[in-house]
mmCIF file of C-alpha atoms in Angstrom:
data_model
loop_
_atom_site.group_PDB
_atom_site.id
_atom_site.type_symbol
_atom_site.label_atom_id
_atom_site.label_comp_id
_atom_site.label_asym_id
_atom_site.label_seq_id
_atom_site.Cartn_x
_atom_site.Cartn_y
_atom_site.Cartn_z
ATOM 1 C CA MET A 12 0.132 -0.039 0.050
ATOM 2 C CA PRO A 13 1.495 3.398 -0.949
ATOM 3 C CA LEU A 14 2.272 5.553 2.010
ATOM 4 C CA ALA A 15 0.519 8.379 0.518
ATOM 5 C CA LEU A 16 -2.688 6.501 1.120
ATOM 6 C CA VAL A 17 -1.878 6.457 4.742
ATOM 7 C CA ALA A 18 -1.425 10.277 4.766
ATOM 8 C CA LEU A 19 -4.936 10.619 3.077
ATOM 9 C CA ALA A 20 -6.437 8.320 5.636
ATOM 10 C CA ILE A 21 -4.996 10.543 8.445
ATOM 11 C CA GLY A 22 -6.672 13.670 7.043
ATOM 12 C CA ALA A 23 -9.988 11.630 6.479
ATOM 13 C CA PHE A 24 -9.768 10.546 10.236
ATOM 14 C CA GLY A 25 -9.703 14.243 11.385
ATOM 15 C CA ILE A 26 -12.505 15.166 8.922
ATOM 16 C CA GLY A 27 -14.603 12.271 9.820
ATOM 17 C CA THR A 28 -14.220 12.947 13.422
ATOM 18 C CA THR A 29 -15.579 16.548 13.229
ATOM 19 C CA GLU A 30 -18.415 15.573 10.846
ATOM 20 C CA PHE A 31 -19.942 12.901 13.084
ATOM 21 C CA VAL A 32 -18.966 13.850 16.698
ATOM 22 C CA ILE A 33 -21.382 16.627 16.662
ATOM 23 C CA MET A 34 -24.287 14.082 16.671
ATOM 24 C CA GLY A 35 -23.187 12.625 20.094
ATOM 25 C CA LEU A 36 -23.011 16.127 21.538
ATOM 26 C CA LEU A 37 -26.209 17.726 20.123
ATOM 27 C CA PRO A 38 -27.831 17.648 23.590
ATOM 28 C CA GLU A 39 -24.797 19.409 25.361
ATOM 29 C CA VAL A 40 -24.456 21.931 22.618
ATOM 30 C CA ALA A 41 -28.242 22.699 22.582
ATOM 31 C CA GLY A 42 -28.271 23.136 26.153
ATOM 32 C CA GLU A 43 -25.310 25.393 26.564
ATOM 33 C CA PHE A 44 -26.645 27.695 23.816
ATOM 34 C CA GLY A 45 -30.301 27.398 24.823
ATOM 35 C CA VAL A 46 -31.559 26.079 21.531
ATOM 36 C CA SER A 47 -33.860 23.084 20.729
ATOM 37 C CA ILE A 48 -32.669 19.837 19.243
ATOM 38 C CA PRO A 49 -33.994 20.324 15.758
ATOM 39 C CA VAL A 50 -32.298 23.923 15.869
ATOM 40 C CA ALA A 51 -29.037 22.262 17.122
ATOM 41 C CA GLY A 52 -29.390 20.045 14.056
ATOM 42 C CA TRP A 53 -28.501 22.943 11.967
ATOM 43 C CA LEU A 54 -24.864 22.357 12.945
ATOM 44 C CA VAL A 55 -25.054 19.150 10.922
ATOM 45 C CA THR A 56 -27.074 20.680 8.089
ATOM 46 C CA GLY A 57 -24.797 23.722 8.095
ATOM 47 C CA TYR A 58 -21.794 21.584 7.809
ATOM 48 C CA ALA A 59 -23.239 19.552 5.021
ATOM 49 C CA LEU A 60 -24.262 22.555 3.113
ATOM 50 C CA GLY A 61 -20.662 24.011 3.495
ATOM 51 C CA VAL A 62 -19.275 20.864 1.980
ATOM 52 C CA VAL A 63 -21.703 21.157 -0.989
ATOM 53 C CA LEU A 64 -20.641 24.743 -1.633
ATOM 54 C CA GLY A 65 -16.785 24.238 -0.920
ATOM 55 C CA ALA A 66 -16.330 21.180 -2.858
ATOM 56 C CA PRO A 67 -16.758 22.723 -6.379
ATOM 57 C CA LEU A 68 -15.545 26.338 -5.452
ATOM 58 C CA LEU A 69 -12.217 25.370 -3.786
ATOM 59 C CA THR A 70 -11.514 22.507 -6.387
ATOM 60 C CA VAL A 71 -11.817 25.059 -9.276
ATOM 61 C CA LEU A 72 -9.554 27.641 -7.252
ATOM 62 C CA GLY A 73 -7.154 24.680 -6.854
ATOM 63 C CA THR A 74 -6.643 23.917 -10.534
ATOM 64 C CA ARG A 75 -3.704 26.427 -10.442
ATOM 65 C CA VAL A 76 -1.766 24.560 -7.882
ATOM 66 C CA SER A 77 -0.481 21.009 -7.367
ATOM 67 C CA ARG A 78 -2.873 18.465 -5.699
ATOM 68 C CA LYS A 79 -0.425 18.202 -2.770
ATOM 69 C CA LYS A 80 -0.311 21.892 -2.076
ATOM 70 C CA MET A 81 -4.130 21.819 -2.388
ATOM 71 C CA LEU A 82 -4.449 19.103 0.157
ATOM 72 C CA MET A 83 -2.287 21.012 2.577
ATOM 73 C CA ALA A 84 -4.211 24.190 2.115
ATOM 74 C CA LEU A 85 -7.456 22.404 2.829
ATOM 75 C CA MET A 86 -6.292 20.840 6.061
ATOM 76 C CA GLY A 87 -5.275 24.283 7.090
ATOM 77 C CA LEU A 88 -8.807 25.672 6.771
ATOM 78 C CA PHE A 89 -10.137 22.566 8.465
ATOM 79 C CA VAL A 90 -7.946 23.519 11.538
ATOM 80 C CA VAL A 91 -9.085 27.193 11.542
ATOM 81 C CA GLY A 92 -12.757 26.139 11.435
ATOM 82 C CA ASN A 93 -12.640 23.677 14.271
ATOM 83 C CA ALA A 94 -10.614 25.994 16.362
ATOM 84 C CA LEU A 95 -13.477 28.735 15.893
ATOM 85 C CA SER A 96 -16.030 26.230 17.046
ATOM 86 C CA ALA A 97 -14.055 25.474 20.154
ATOM 87 C CA VAL A 98 -14.073 28.984 21.347
ATOM 88 C CA ALA A 99 -17.509 30.099 20.077
ATOM 89 C CA PRO A 100 -19.274 32.365 22.472
ATOM 90 C CA VAL A 101 -22.746 31.964 20.814
ATOM 91 C CA PHE A 102 -24.428 29.493 18.567
ATOM 92 C CA ALA A 103 -24.054 31.487 15.432
ATOM 93 C CA VAL A 104 -20.274 31.617 15.691
ATOM 94 C CA MET A 105 -20.249 27.968 16.313
ATOM 95 C CA LEU A 106 -22.364 27.355 13.193
ATOM 96 C CA ALA A 107 -19.935 29.705 11.382
ATOM 97 C CA GLY A 108 -16.923 27.473 12.571
ATOM 98 C CA ARG A 109 -18.732 24.473 11.492
ATOM 99 C CA VAL A 110 -19.275 25.970 7.896
ATOM 100 C CA VAL A 111 -15.558 27.185 7.695
ATOM 101 C CA ALA A 112 -14.302 23.643 8.580
ATOM 102 C CA SER A 113 -16.703 22.005 6.069
ATOM 103 C CA LEU A 114 -15.511 24.039 3.269
ATOM 104 C CA ALA A 115 -12.378 21.759 3.132
ATOM 105 C CA HIS A 116 -14.268 18.468 3.418
ATOM 106 C CA GLY A 117 -15.548 17.960 -0.171
ATOM 107 C CA ALA A 118 -12.442 19.263 -1.925
ATOM 108 C CA PHE A 119 -10.135 17.255 0.236
ATOM 109 C CA PHE A 120 -12.017 13.813 -0.468
ATOM 110 C CA GLY A 121 -12.411 14.767 -4.086
ATOM 111 C CA VAL A 122 -8.924 15.652 -4.749
ATOM 112 C CA GLY A 123 -7.703 12.906 -2.500
ATOM 113 C CA SER A 124 -9.947 10.169 -4.436
ATOM 114 C CA VAL A 125 -8.224 11.395 -7.775
ATOM 115 C CA VAL A 126 -4.592 10.869 -6.002
ATOM 116 C CA ALA A 127 -5.575 7.713 -4.446
ATOM 117 C CA ALA A 128 -6.842 6.282 -7.724
ATOM 118 C CA ALA A 129 -3.682 7.405 -9.603
ATOM 119 C CA LEU A 130 -1.403 5.681 -7.082
ATOM 120 C CA VAL A 131 -2.678 2.080 -8.063
ATOM 121 C CA ALA A 132 -3.487 -0.028 -11.093
ATOM 122 C CA PRO A 133 -6.797 0.629 -12.850
ATOM 123 C CA GLU A 134 -8.354 -2.575 -11.426
ATOM 124 C CA LYS A 135 -7.615 -1.553 -7.927
ATOM 125 C CA LYS A 136 -9.025 1.976 -8.034
ATOM 126 C CA ALA A 137 -12.116 1.429 -5.836
ATOM 127 C CA SER A 138 -10.055 -0.449 -3.345
ATOM 128 C CA ALA A 139 -7.542 2.499 -3.074
ATOM 129 C CA ILE A 140 -10.457 4.779 -2.665
ATOM 130 C CA SER A 141 -11.931 2.784 -0.029
ATOM 131 C CA LEU A 142 -8.517 2.740 1.810
ATOM 132 C CA MET A 143 -8.515 6.448 1.932
ATOM 133 C CA PHE A 144 -11.993 6.401 3.255
ATOM 134 C CA THR A 145 -10.813 3.979 6.016
ATOM 135 C CA GLY A 146 -9.683 7.032 7.920
ATOM 136 C CA LEU A 147 -13.098 8.322 7.853
ATOM 137 C CA THR A 148 -14.766 5.078 9.031
ATOM 138 C CA LEU A 149 -12.045 4.602 11.834
ATOM 139 C CA ALA A 150 -13.074 8.100 12.833
ATOM 140 C CA THR A 151 -16.421 6.680 13.603
ATOM 141 C CA VAL A 152 -14.996 3.821 15.714
ATOM 142 C CA VAL A 153 -12.356 5.738 17.560
ATOM 143 C CA GLY A 154 -12.476 9.427 17.105
ATOM 144 C CA VAL A 155 -16.380 10.046 17.396
ATOM 145 C CA PRO A 156 -16.886 7.709 20.395
ATOM 146 C CA GLY A 157 -13.745 9.209 22.107
ATOM 147 C CA GLY A 158 -14.805 12.680 21.281
ATOM 148 C CA THR A 159 -18.191 12.080 22.528
ATOM 149 C CA MET A 160 -16.867 10.770 25.895
ATOM 150 C CA ILE A 161 -14.455 13.604 26.365
ATOM 151 C CA GLY A 162 -17.189 16.046 25.417
ATOM 152 C CA GLN A 163 -19.679 14.623 27.907
ATOM 153 C CA ALA A 164 -17.088 14.387 30.604
ATOM 154 C CA THR A 165 -15.236 17.707 30.142
ATOM 155 C CA GLY A 166 -17.140 19.860 27.884
ATOM 156 C CA TRP A 167 -17.852 19.756 23.916
ATOM 157 C CA ARG A 168 -15.391 22.602 23.607
ATOM 158 C CA VAL A 169 -12.531 20.366 24.528
ATOM 159 C CA THR A 170 -13.590 17.885 21.897
ATOM 160 C CA PHE A 171 -13.454 20.556 19.172
ATOM 161 C CA GLY A 172 -10.111 21.815 20.338
ATOM 162 C CA LEU A 173 -8.764 18.160 20.001
ATOM 163 C CA VAL A 174 -10.251 18.008 16.630
ATOM 164 C CA ALA A 175 -8.438 21.034 15.497
ATOM 165 C CA ALA A 176 -5.129 19.217 16.694
ATOM 166 C CA LEU A 177 -6.158 16.209 14.657
ATOM 167 C CA GLY A 178 -6.250 18.473 11.605
ATOM 168 C CA VAL A 179 -2.648 19.672 12.394
ATOM 169 C CA VAL A 180 -1.450 16.042 12.285
ATOM 170 C CA GLY A 181 -3.308 15.471 9.103
ATOM 171 C CA LEU A 182 -1.661 18.441 7.572
ATOM 172 C CA LEU A 183 1.862 17.208 8.547
ATOM 173 C CA GLY A 184 0.948 13.706 7.320
ATOM 174 C CA VAL A 185 -0.055 15.049 3.810
ATOM 175 C CA ALA A 186 3.239 17.304 3.952
ATOM 176 C CA LYS A 187 5.456 14.418 4.641
ATOM 177 C CA LEU A 188 3.875 11.379 2.729
ATOM 178 C CA VAL A 189 1.925 12.667 -0.388
ATOM 179 C CA PRO A 190 4.301 12.925 -3.272
ATOM 180 C CA GLU A 191 4.647 16.309 -5.092
ATOM 181 C CA THR A 192 3.523 15.729 -8.681
ATOM 182 C CA GLY A 193 3.295 19.400 -9.908
ATOM 183 C CA ARG A 194 0.262 21.072 -11.314
ATOM 184 C CA PRO A 195 -1.885 18.570 -13.351
ATOM 185 C CA ARG A 196 -1.164 19.183 -17.100
ATOM 186 C CA GLY A 197 -3.963 20.173 -19.276
ATOM 187 C CA VAL A 198 -6.426 20.777 -16.498
ATOM 188 C CA THR A 199 -8.419 23.915 -16.756
ATOM 189 C CA VAL A 200 -11.690 25.023 -15.253
ATOM 190 C CA ARG A 201 -13.104 24.482 -18.743
ATOM 191 C CA THR A 202 -12.055 20.816 -18.994
ATOM 192 C CA GLU A 203 -13.206 20.017 -15.477
ATOM 193 C CA PHE A 204 -16.801 21.503 -16.046
ATOM 194 C CA ALA A 205 -16.833 19.518 -19.345
ATOM 195 C CA ALA A 206 -17.304 16.370 -17.383
ATOM 196 C CA PHE A 207 -20.827 17.476 -16.325
ATOM 197 C CA ARG A 208 -21.994 17.101 -19.920
ATOM 198 C CA ASN A 209 -22.274 13.396 -19.276
ATOM 199 C CA ALA A 210 -25.708 12.454 -17.814
ATOM 200 C CA GLN A 211 -24.203 9.500 -15.903
ATOM 201 C CA VAL A 212 -22.198 11.892 -13.723
ATOM 202 C CA TRP A 213 -25.521 13.699 -12.759
ATOM 203 C CA LEU A 214 -27.188 10.323 -12.200
ATOM 204 C CA ALA A 215 -24.418 9.216 -9.937
ATOM 205 C CA MET A 216 -24.510 12.398 -7.884
ATOM 206 C CA ALA A 217 -28.305 12.061 -7.487
ATOM 207 C CA MET A 218 -27.811 8.496 -6.273
ATOM 208 C CA THR A 219 -25.296 9.799 -3.813
ATOM 209 C CA VAL A 220 -27.584 12.524 -2.495
ATOM 210 C CA LEU A 221 -30.547 10.051 -2.007
ATOM 211 C CA GLY A 222 -28.609 6.994 -1.059
ATOM 212 C CA TYR A 223 -26.333 8.140 1.621
ATOM 213 C CA GLY A 224 -28.846 10.895 2.707
ATOM 214 C CA GLY A 225 -31.037 7.966 3.876
ATOM 215 C CA VAL A 226 -28.326 7.097 6.358
ATOM 216 C CA PHE A 227 -28.208 10.672 7.763
ATOM 217 C CA ALA A 228 -31.933 10.914 8.081
ATOM 218 C CA ALA A 229 -31.557 8.395 10.981
ATOM 219 C CA ILE A 230 -28.087 9.130 12.284
ATOM 220 C CA THR A 231 -28.588 12.801 12.703
ATOM 221 C CA TYR A 232 -31.082 12.188 15.545
ATOM 222 C CA ILE A 233 -29.636 8.821 16.733
ATOM 223 C CA THR A 234 -28.883 10.220 20.278
ATOM 224 C CA PRO A 235 -32.496 11.335 21.210
ATOM 225 C CA MET A 236 -33.842 8.199 19.288
ATOM 226 C CA MET A 237 -31.737 5.782 21.276
ATOM 227 C CA ILE A 238 -32.373 7.597 24.521
ATOM 228 C CA GLU A 239 -36.020 8.367 24.298
ATOM 229 C CA VAL A 240 -37.169 5.367 22.144
ATOM 230 C CA ALA A 241 -34.787 2.471 22.786
ATOM 231 C CA GLY A 242 -34.408 3.488 26.524
ATOM 232 C CA TYR A 243 -30.609 3.646 26.588
ATOM 233 C CA SER A 244 -28.667 6.039 28.864
ATOM 234 C CA PRO A 245 -26.898 9.026 27.540
ATOM 235 C CA GLY A 246 -23.581 7.323 28.436
ATOM 236 C CA ALA A 247 -24.423 4.360 26.238
ATOM 237 C CA VAL A 248 -24.661 6.605 23.027
ATOM 238 C CA THR A 249 -20.844 6.390 22.925
ATOM 239 C CA TRP A 250 -20.844 2.558 22.368
ATOM 240 C CA LEU A 251 -23.723 2.802 20.075
ATOM 241 C CA LEU A 252 -21.644 5.077 17.770
ATOM 242 C CA VAL A 253 -18.773 2.667 18.013
ATOM 243 C CA LEU A 254 -21.122 -0.192 16.506
ATOM 244 C CA PHE A 255 -22.193 2.278 13.871
ATOM 245 C CA GLY A 256 -18.492 2.938 13.153
ATOM 246 C CA VAL A 257 -17.581 -0.601 13.014
ATOM 247 C CA GLY A 258 -20.366 -1.177 10.516
ATOM 248 C CA MET A 259 -19.136 1.657 8.408
ATOM 249 C CA PHE A 260 -15.610 0.338 8.541
ATOM 250 C CA VAL A 261 -16.480 -3.071 7.302
ATOM 251 C CA GLY A 262 -19.123 -1.836 4.696
ATOM 252 C CA ASN A 263 -16.425 0.578 3.327
ATOM 253 C CA LEU A 264 -13.960 -2.306 2.738
ATOM 254 C CA VAL A 265 -16.447 -4.703 1.275
ATOM 255 C CA GLY A 266 -17.799 -1.961 -0.951
ATOM 256 C CA GLY A 267 -14.360 -1.221 -2.292
ATOM 257 C CA ARG A 268 -13.465 -4.727 -3.000
ATOM 258 C CA PHE A 269 -16.639 -5.788 -4.630
ATOM 259 C CA ALA A 270 -16.988 -2.651 -6.652
ATOM 260 C CA ASP A 271 -13.796 -3.429 -8.450
ATOM 261 C CA ARG A 272 -15.291 -6.731 -9.572
ATOM 262 C CA ALA A 273 -18.985 -5.815 -10.075
ATOM 263 C CA LEU A 274 -19.781 -2.116 -9.413
ATOM 264 C CA MET A 275 -23.468 -1.910 -10.357
ATOM 265 C CA PRO A 276 -24.666 -5.098 -8.694
ATOM 266 C CA MET A 277 -22.856 -4.036 -5.566
ATOM 267 C CA LEU A 278 -24.996 -0.679 -5.670
ATOM 268 C CA PHE A 279 -28.198 -2.753 -6.289
ATOM 269 C CA VAL A 280 -27.631 -4.988 -3.234
ATOM 270 C CA SER A 281 -26.352 -2.291 -0.794
ATOM 271 C CA LEU A 282 -29.016 0.396 -1.679
ATOM 272 C CA GLY A 283 -31.964 -2.182 -1.644
ATOM 273 C CA ALA A 284 -30.824 -3.574 1.645
ATOM 274 C CA LEU A 285 -30.164 -0.229 3.197
ATOM 275 C CA SER A 286 -33.739 0.928 2.217
ATOM 276 C CA ALA A 287 -35.212 -2.216 3.772
ATOM 277 C CA THR A 288 -33.113 -1.865 7.004
ATOM 278 C CA LEU A 289 -34.069 1.808 7.587
ATOM 279 C CA LEU A 290 -37.598 0.788 7.309
ATOM 280 C CA LEU A 291 -37.196 -2.012 9.813
ATOM 281 C CA PHE A 292 -35.432 0.460 12.097
ATOM 282 C CA THR A 293 -38.710 2.070 12.811
ATOM 283 C CA VAL A 294 -39.735 -1.138 14.657
ATOM 284 C CA THR A 295 -36.380 -2.337 15.948
ATOM 285 C CA ALA A 296 -35.616 1.103 17.531
ATOM 286 C CA HIS A 297 -38.002 0.126 20.296
ATOM 287 C CA ASP A 298 -35.794 -2.722 21.475
ATOM 288 C CA ARG A 299 -32.307 -2.050 22.757
ATOM 289 C CA VAL A 300 -30.535 -5.222 21.360
ATOM 290 C CA LEU A 301 -32.383 -5.080 17.940
ATOM 291 C CA ALA A 302 -31.678 -1.232 17.818
ATOM 292 C CA ALA A 303 -28.008 -1.760 18.235
ATOM 293 C CA ILE A 304 -27.890 -4.510 15.551
ATOM 294 C CA THR A 305 -29.820 -2.495 13.111
ATOM 295 C CA LEU A 306 -27.700 0.653 13.768
ATOM 296 C CA ALA A 307 -24.502 -1.397 12.597
ATOM 297 C CA LEU A 308 -26.328 -2.778 9.694
ATOM 298 C CA ILE A 309 -27.283 0.830 8.546
ATOM 299 C CA GLY A 310 -23.489 1.843 8.933
ATOM 300 C CA ALA A 311 -22.228 -1.044 6.903
ATOM 301 C CA LEU A 312 -24.834 -0.881 4.054
ATOM 302 C CA GLY A 313 -24.778 2.962 3.900
ATOM 303 C CA PHE A 314 -20.912 3.085 3.536
ATOM 304 C CA ALA A 315 -20.810 0.075 1.102
ATOM 305 C CA THR A 316 -22.166 2.602 -1.527
ATOM 306 C CA VAL A 317 -19.397 5.102 -1.027
ATOM 307 C CA PRO A 318 -16.487 3.445 -3.155
ATOM 308 C CA PRO A 319 -18.682 2.195 -5.972
ATOM 309 C CA LEU A 320 -20.425 5.683 -6.364
ATOM 310 C CA GLN A 321 -17.068 7.568 -6.192
ATOM 311 C CA LYS A 322 -15.539 5.107 -8.677
ATOM 312 C CA TRP A 323 -18.451 5.444 -10.980
ATOM 313 C CA VAL A 324 -18.046 9.210 -11.220
ATOM 314 C CA LEU A 325 -14.281 8.907 -11.801
ATOM 315 C CA ASP A 326 -14.870 6.427 -14.605
ATOM 316 C CA GLN A 327 -17.517 8.637 -16.129
ATOM 317 C CA ALA A 328 -15.417 11.836 -15.873
ATOM 318 C CA ALA A 329 -12.013 10.179 -16.722
ATOM 319 C CA ALA A 330 -10.726 13.115 -18.900
ATOM 320 C CA ALA A 331 -11.136 15.659 -16.011
ATOM 321 C CA PRO A 332 -12.204 13.930 -12.873
ATOM 322 C CA THR A 333 -11.209 16.231 -9.986
ATOM 323 C CA LEU A 334 -14.118 18.557 -9.995
ATOM 324 C CA ALA A 335 -16.692 15.869 -10.652
ATOM 325 C CA SER A 336 -15.063 13.843 -7.770
ATOM 326 C CA ALA A 337 -15.305 16.715 -5.411
ATOM 327 C CA ALA A 338 -18.782 17.483 -6.637
ATOM 328 C CA ASN A 339 -19.774 14.000 -5.718
ATOM 329 C CA ILE A 340 -18.549 14.351 -2.115
ATOM 330 C CA GLY A 341 -20.520 17.514 -2.087
ATOM 331 C CA ALA A 342 -23.450 15.314 -3.186
ATOM 332 C CA PHE A 343 -23.033 13.161 -0.182
ATOM 333 C CA ASN A 344 -23.347 16.118 2.182
ATOM 334 C CA LEU A 345 -26.212 17.703 0.147
ATOM 335 C CA GLY A 346 -27.838 14.423 0.939
ATOM 336 C CA ASN A 347 -26.934 14.886 4.491
ATOM 337 C CA ALA A 348 -28.289 18.291 4.762
ATOM 338 C CA LEU A 349 -31.562 17.308 2.930
ATOM 339 C CA ALA A 350 -32.067 14.305 5.090
ATOM 340 C CA ALA A 351 -31.168 16.139 8.447
ATOM 341 C CA TRP A 352 -33.713 18.885 7.516
ATOM 342 C CA LEU A 353 -36.379 16.404 6.539
ATOM 343 C CA GLY A 354 -35.865 14.357 9.504
ATOM 344 C CA GLY A 355 -35.907 17.354 11.766
ATOM 345 C CA THR A 356 -39.253 18.538 10.200
ATOM 346 C CA ALA A 357 -40.632 15.150 10.697
ATOM 347 C CA ILE A 358 -39.819 15.314 14.415
ATOM 348 C CA ALA A 359 -40.890 18.885 14.941
ATOM 349 C CA ALA A 360 -44.317 17.836 13.298
ATOM 350 C CA GLY A 361 -44.937 15.446 16.165
ATOM 351 C CA LEU A 362 -44.301 12.213 14.310
ATOM 352 C CA GLY A 363 -41.810 11.066 16.931
ATOM 353 C CA TYR A 364 -38.094 10.176 16.951
ATOM 354 C CA THR A 365 -38.437 7.335 14.741
ATOM 355 C CA ALA A 366 -39.904 9.247 11.834
ATOM 356 C CA PRO A 367 -36.506 10.091 10.340
ATOM 357 C CA ASN A 368 -36.243 6.312 9.638
ATOM 358 C CA TRP A 369 -39.191 6.508 7.220
ATOM 359 C CA VAL A 370 -37.630 9.467 5.582
ATOM 360 C CA GLY A 371 -34.351 7.501 5.154
ATOM 361 C CA ALA A 372 -36.052 4.512 3.653
ATOM 362 C CA VAL A 373 -37.792 6.466 0.935
ATOM 363 C CA LEU A 374 -34.663 8.454 0.091
ATOM 364 C CA SER A 375 -32.508 5.309 -0.313
ATOM 365 C CA GLY A 376 -35.221 3.537 -2.200
ATOM 366 C CA THR A 377 -35.427 6.295 -4.760
ATOM 367 C CA ALA A 378 -31.595 6.058 -5.132
ATOM 368 C CA LEU A 379 -31.989 2.323 -5.783
ATOM 369 C CA VAL A 380 -34.409 3.187 -8.759
ATOM 370 C CA LEU A 381 -31.979 5.618 -10.246
ATOM 371 C CA SER A 382 -29.207 2.968 -10.066
ATOM 372 C CA PHE A 383 -31.274 0.725 -12.288
ATOM 373 C CA VAL A 384 -31.724 3.702 -14.771
ATOM 374 C CA ALA A 385 -28.016 4.348 -14.773
ATOM 375 C CA ALA A 386 -27.134 0.695 -15.362
ATOM 376 C CA HIS A 387 -29.872 0.597 -18.267
ATOM 377 C CA LEU A 388 -28.279 3.728 -19.945
ATOM 378 C CA ASP A 389 -24.807 2.331 -19.408
ATOM 379 C CA ARG A 390 -25.836 -0.818 -21.245
ATOM 380 C CA ARG A 391 -27.486 1.149 -24.200
ATOM 381 C CA THR A 392 -24.274 3.301 -24.447
ATOM 382 C CA LYS A 393 -22.031 0.359 -24.654
ATOM 383 C CA ALA A 394 -24.114 -1.520 -27.134
ATOM 384 C CA ALA A 395 -24.210 1.575 -29.442
ATOM 385 C CA GLU A 396 -20.369 1.837 -29.197
ATOM 386 C CA ARG A 397 -20.010 -1.729 -30.046
ATOM 387 C CA ALA A 398 -22.371 -1.462 -33.021
ATOM 388 C CA LEU A 399 -20.549 1.565 -34.403
ATOM 389 C CA ALA A 400 -17.121 -0.215 -34.009
ATOM 390 C CA GLY A 401 -18.670 -3.174 -36.002
ATOM 391 C CA ALA A 402 -19.841 -0.877 -38.774
ATOM 392 C CA LEU A 403 -16.569 0.926 -39.032
ATOM 393 C CA SER A 404 -14.560 -2.266 -39.149
#
């Protein structure tokens, strides 16, 4: 395994920690600032929207520098945002810090996916991407539970201060281990945007928005759901997040391996099973054991979609993949924002803390339908190319 993948995983670990740790600390943050849980959920939504905006914007700006320098600059921005959140005197300032940190998220994973894929043979691209995302999934197993415990014991501000320190470690890792390749040749803003003429790129991003958004509909409000519905104590939330993280870790590796062998079948299975599991969660959330098992399954099935979706975009935008790759990371977080808002709206409407699970099931089910459409169009395109090649020969 190239050491550069380790550096990318280190950066992903810090980013993953800050993205998910807020979910375990929503009650503490809401209590200190005197806002409701749905309002505190804007810290999730705001972060996700920042990723959506930052991914294409910073990627376009970064076309003038090498990918290594771009990754280092993004980690620096991430550090600044988390430090601001740690010292925020009011809710609005904390929200601003979350947005600043989020601006680096999409571009880092977008550029990082291109770098990771370029380091290995073509038949191992999805596996390389999944190795980078291993840092994100390990964050949910180690960083998020640890940050939740620290935040509950000593205050959530300490957690975000430590996350900023993680960002510094990620920055140093990129500086030390990622090779300097210089500015990509022939890459301009025009060539990057040309990738979006391909309808398959748009279909892939739509699948990303809806598919992984289904996960976030449930996970954004997992703390009140597990406490108020399943009957867990607040301290048990940490271990429930560990289970979710273990599921993500396993799903990421399995998704990467099978996507290299059969990409679309992997998407069909993972999206279909995810939608069914989220629907089932409305029932299993009322039982402690079943709720914990279902939570791990949601993590596994949700993240099994990430490597194949990211590889699908890279394949469809092979001539200029950086912006499309970053935009797809933004699509993950657009789905997060949409799902967090819909889930919060369902709760605020008095439908209960399990209502977001219904929202998630519908979103993921719609993504499954789109995956069948994408596969059908791909078959038609390849058949037309074969017919044209036969006619020319």
